[in-house]
Amino acid sequence: DIVMTQSPDSLAVSLGERATFNCKSSQNILYSSNNKNYLAWYQQKPGQPPKLLIYWASTRESGVPDRFSGSGSGTDFTLTISSVQAEDVAVYLCQQYYGSPTFGPGTRVDIK
Amino acid sequence: EVQLVESGGGLVQPWGSLRLSCAVSGFTLSDYSVNWVRQSPGKGLEWISYISASGTIIYYADSVKGRFTISKDDAKNSVYLQMNSLRDDDTAVYYCARDGSTTSSFYYTHWGQGTLVTVSS
């Protein structure tokens, strides 16, 4: 199975600041035939299911605020929140779907 | 509005069985694949099973292969997960989740609220 790792484990940011989280896959998840990275990002708040934010590494899901953006390719990926809001307090998880789907352990975001 | 609602969770003894249901609305089961994903404090999120829109393609994670069976009934708008030979490490919240596109994307745009399965004597 492809192993997903995330860093940092947790992050405290001030309101309005930029937050950046990283996700790394144990093998390449860029499919050369369609040039797509099989990587999704989710936001999960306590007691709720995950909510899809980003798929194909950089495509924002409908209704997701444009302060969320995804980047990266191959094995290294980044989720950025350009200006953190109070409602962004959550755990952010990455998932690869190149092989049998696997998820990272998550990065917890709190307000400083 | 797309909705998925899980039911059937509860407390079960080791080696016992449980059948989870996922009732869907707002979309046609014959158009989208559905997955079961579980979450436990120790293992985080773990994909465990997939059934294609046609119902003809089924996948399982190695951790549940041979013990769990996924099925669906399009007429009843429901997907099921039959869980046998349950073990302590099957304790988790079980979610059903719909694929993001009609061409089996394996990223999940819609999730149920989850049902808790506790395996304990």
Coordinates of C-alpha atoms in Angstrom, one line a residue:
Chain A
D1 CA 0.0 0.0 0.0
I2 CA 1.0 3.6 -0.6
V3 CA 1.8 5.2 2.8
M4 CA 0.8 8.9 3.3
T5 CA 2.7 11.0 5.8
Q6 CA 1.8 14.6 6.8
S7 CA 3.6 17.4 8.5
P8 CA 3.4 19.1 10.9
D9 CA 1.2 17.1 13.3
S10 CA -0.4 20.3 14.4
L11 CA -0.2 24.0 13.7
A12 CA -1.4 27.1 15.5
V13 CA -1.9 30.2 13.4
S14 CA -3.3 33.7 14.0
L15 CA -6.5 34.7 12.3
G16 CA -5.8 36.1 8.9
E17 CA -2.4 34.4 8.7
R18 CA -1.3 31.9 6.0
A19 CA -1.2 28.2 6.9
T20 CA 0.7 25.6 4.9
F21 CA 0.6 21.8 5.4
N22 CA 2.5 19.1 3.7
C23 CA 1.6 15.6 2.5
K24 CA 4.1 13.1 1.2
S25 CA 3.3 9.8 -0.5
S26 CA 5.6 6.8 -0.3
Q27 CA 5.5 6.4 -4.1
N28 CA 4.7 8.5 -7.1
I29 CA 1.0 9.2 -7.5
L30 CA 1.2 11.1 -10.8
Y31 CA -0.3 9.0 -13.6
S32 CA 1.7 9.8 -16.7
S33 CA -1.0 8.9 -19.2
N34 CA -3.3 11.7 -18.0
N35 CA -0.8 13.9 -16.1
K36 CA -3.0 13.9 -13.0
N37 CA -2.0 13.5 -9.4
Y38 CA -4.3 11.2 -7.6
L39 CA -4.4 13.2 -4.4
A40 CA -7.3 14.7 -2.4
W41 CA -7.5 16.9 0.7
Y42 CA -10.2 16.8 3.3
Q43 CA -11.2 18.9 6.3
Q44 CA -12.6 17.1 9.3
K45 CA -14.2 18.8 12.3
P46 CA -14.9 17.0 15.6
G47 CA -17.9 14.7 15.4
Q48 CA -18.2 15.2 11.6
P49 CA -17.3 13.2 8.6
P50 CA -14.5 14.4 6.3
K51 CA -15.4 17.1 3.8
L52 CA -13.7 17.2 0.4
L53 CA -11.7 20.3 -0.3
I54 CA -9.4 19.5 -3.2
Y55 CA -9.0 16.7 -5.7
W56 CA -6.6 16.0 -8.5
A57 CA -4.1 17.7 -6.1
S58 CA -5.3 21.2 -7.1
T59 CA -8.9 21.2 -8.2
R60 CA -11.1 22.9 -5.6
E61 CA -14.4 21.2 -4.9
S62 CA -17.5 23.2 -5.6
G63 CA -18.4 25.5 -2.7
V64 CA -15.0 25.5 -1.1
P65 CA -13.7 29.0 -0.4
D66 CA -10.9 30.1 -2.7
R67 CA -8.6 30.7 0.3
F68 CA -8.0 26.9 0.1
S69 CA -5.5 25.8 -2.6
G70 CA -3.6 22.7 -3.3
S71 CA -0.3 22.2 -5.1
G72 CA 2.5 19.7 -5.7
S73 CA 3.2 16.7 -7.9
G74 CA 4.7 13.2 -7.8
T75 CA 5.2 12.5 -4.1
D76 CA 5.1 16.0 -2.4
F77 CA 2.0 18.0 -2.0
T78 CA 0.9 21.1 -0.1
L79 CA -2.4 22.5 1.1
T80 CA -2.5 26.2 1.8
I81 CA -5.0 28.4 3.5
S82 CA -4.2 31.9 2.4
S83 CA -6.0 33.7 5.3
V84 CA -7.1 31.4 8.2
Q85 CA -10.6 32.0 9.6
A86 CA -12.0 30.8 12.9
E87 CA -14.1 28.2 11.1
D88 CA -11.0 26.6 9.6
V89 CA -10.1 25.0 12.9
A90 CA -10.1 21.3 12.0
V91 CA -7.9 18.4 11.1
Y92 CA -6.7 18.3 7.4
L93 CA -6.1 15.0 5.8
C94 CA -4.7 14.0 2.5
Q95 CA -5.7 10.9 0.6
Q96 CA -4.1 9.1 -2.4
Y97 CA -6.3 7.2 -4.9
Y98 CA -3.6 6.1 -7.3
G99 CA -3.7 2.6 -5.7
S100 CA -6.0 1.3 -3.0
P101 CA -7.0 4.5 -1.3
T102 CA -5.0 5.5 1.8
F103 CA -5.2 8.5 4.0
G104 CA -2.6 10.5 5.9
P105 CA -2.8 10.9 9.7
G106 CA -3.8 14.5 9.4
T107 CA -2.6 18.0 10.5
R108 CA -4.5 19.7 13.3
V109 CA -5.0 23.4 12.9
D110 CA -5.8 25.7 15.9
I111 CA -6.0 29.4 16.3
K112 CA -3.2 31.0 18.2
Chain B
E1 CA -29.6 17.1 -2.0
V2 CA -27.3 14.1 -1.8
Q3 CA -27.5 12.2 1.5
L4 CA -26.1 9.0 2.8
V5 CA -27.3 7.7 6.2
E6 CA -25.6 4.7 7.9
S7 CA -27.3 2.4 10.4
G8 CA -26.7 -0.9 12.0
G9 CA -23.8 -0.2 14.3
G10 CA -23.6 -1.2 17.9
L11 CA -21.8 -3.4 20.4
V12 CA -20.8 -6.9 19.3
Q13 CA -18.7 -9.6 20.8
P14 CA -15.5 -10.8 19.2
W15 CA -16.2 -13.3 16.4
G16 CA -19.7 -11.9 16.1
S17 CA -21.4 -10.4 13.1
L18 CA -23.1 -7.2 12.2
R19 CA -24.7 -5.8 9.0
L20 CA -24.4 -2.1 8.3
S21 CA -26.7 -0.3 5.9
C22 CA -26.2 2.9 4.0
A23 CA -29.4 4.5 2.7
V24 CA -28.8 7.0 -0.1
S25 CA -30.9 9.8 -1.6
G26 CA -30.4 12.6 -4.0
F27 CA -28.6 10.5 -6.6
T28 CA -29.0 7.2 -8.4
L29 CA -27.0 4.3 -7.0
S30 CA -26.6 2.8 -10.5
D31 CA -24.7 6.0 -11.5
Y32 CA -22.1 6.2 -8.7
S33 CA -19.8 3.9 -6.9
V34 CA -20.0 3.7 -3.1
N35 CA -17.3 2.9 -0.6
W36 CA -17.1 2.1 3.1
V37 CA -14.4 3.9 5.1
R38 CA -13.8 3.5 8.8
Q39 CA -12.1 5.7 11.3
S40 CA -10.6 4.6 14.6
P41 CA -8.4 6.6 17.0
G42 CA -5.5 4.1 16.5
K43 CA -5.6 3.7 12.8
G44 CA -7.1 7.0 11.5
L45 CA -9.1 6.8 8.3
E46 CA -9.0 3.5 6.5
W47 CA -10.7 2.6 3.2
I48 CA -12.2 -0.9 3.5
S49 CA -14.5 -1.6 0.5
Y50 CA -15.8 -0.4 -2.8
I51 CA -18.7 -1.4 -5.0
S52 CA -19.0 0.0 -8.5
A53 CA -22.1 1.7 -9.9
S54 CA -23.0 -1.5 -11.9
G55 CA -22.4 -3.6 -8.8
T56 CA -20.1 -5.9 -10.8
I57 CA -16.7 -4.6 -9.5
I58 CA -16.0 -5.0 -5.8
Y59 CA -12.8 -4.4 -3.9
Y60 CA -11.7 -5.0 -0.3
A61 CA -8.8 -3.9 1.9
D62 CA -6.6 -6.8 2.9
S63 CA -7.6 -6.1 6.6
V64 CA -11.2 -7.2 5.9
K65 CA -11.0 -9.5 2.9
G66 CA -12.7 -12.8 3.5
R67 CA -14.6 -11.4 6.5
F68 CA -16.6 -8.5 5.1
T69 CA -19.0 -8.4 2.2
I70 CA -20.3 -5.4 0.4
S71 CA -23.5 -5.4 -1.6
K72 CA -26.2 -3.1 -2.7
D73 CA -29.9 -3.0 -3.7
D74 CA -30.5 -0.2 -6.2
A75 CA -34.3 -0.6 -5.9
K76 CA -34.0 0.1 -2.2
N77 CA -31.3 2.8 -2.6
S78 CA -29.1 1.1 -0.2
V79 CA -25.6 -0.3 0.2
Y80 CA -24.7 -2.9 2.8
L81 CA -21.7 -4.1 4.6
Q82 CA -21.9 -7.6 6.1
M83 CA -19.2 -8.0 8.8
N84 CA -18.4 -11.4 10.1
S85 CA -15.7 -12.7 12.4
L86 CA -15.3 -9.3 14.0
R87 CA -12.2 -8.5 15.9
D88 CA -11.3 -5.9 18.5
D89 CA -9.4 -3.9 15.9
D90 CA -12.6 -3.5 13.8
T91 CA -13.9 -1.1 16.4
A92 CA -14.4 2.2 14.6
V93 CA -16.9 4.6 13.1
Y94 CA -17.9 3.3 9.8
Y95 CA -18.8 5.8 7.0
C96 CA -20.3 5.2 3.6
A97 CA -18.9 7.6 1.0
R98 CA -19.9 8.3 -2.6
D99 CA -17.4 8.7 -5.4
G100 CA -16.9 12.1 -6.8
S101 CA -17.8 11.2 -10.4
T102 CA -19.7 8.7 -12.4
T103 CA -16.4 7.2 -13.6
S104 CA -15.1 5.8 -10.3
S105 CA -12.8 8.6 -9.1
F106 CA -12.0 7.2 -5.6
Y107 CA -12.1 10.6 -4.0
Y108 CA -15.3 11.1 -2.0
T109 CA -17.5 14.1 -2.3
H110 CA -20.3 12.9 0.0
W111 CA -20.1 11.1 3.3
G112 CA -22.7 9.9 5.8
Q113 CA -22.5 10.8 9.4
G114 CA -21.1 7.4 10.4
T115 CA -22.2 4.5 12.6
L116 CA -20.1 3.3 15.5
V117 CA -19.2 -0.3 15.7
T118 CA -17.7 -1.5 19.0
V119 CA -16.2 -5.0 19.2
S120 CA -15.8 -6.0 22.9
S121 CA -16.5 -8.8 25.2

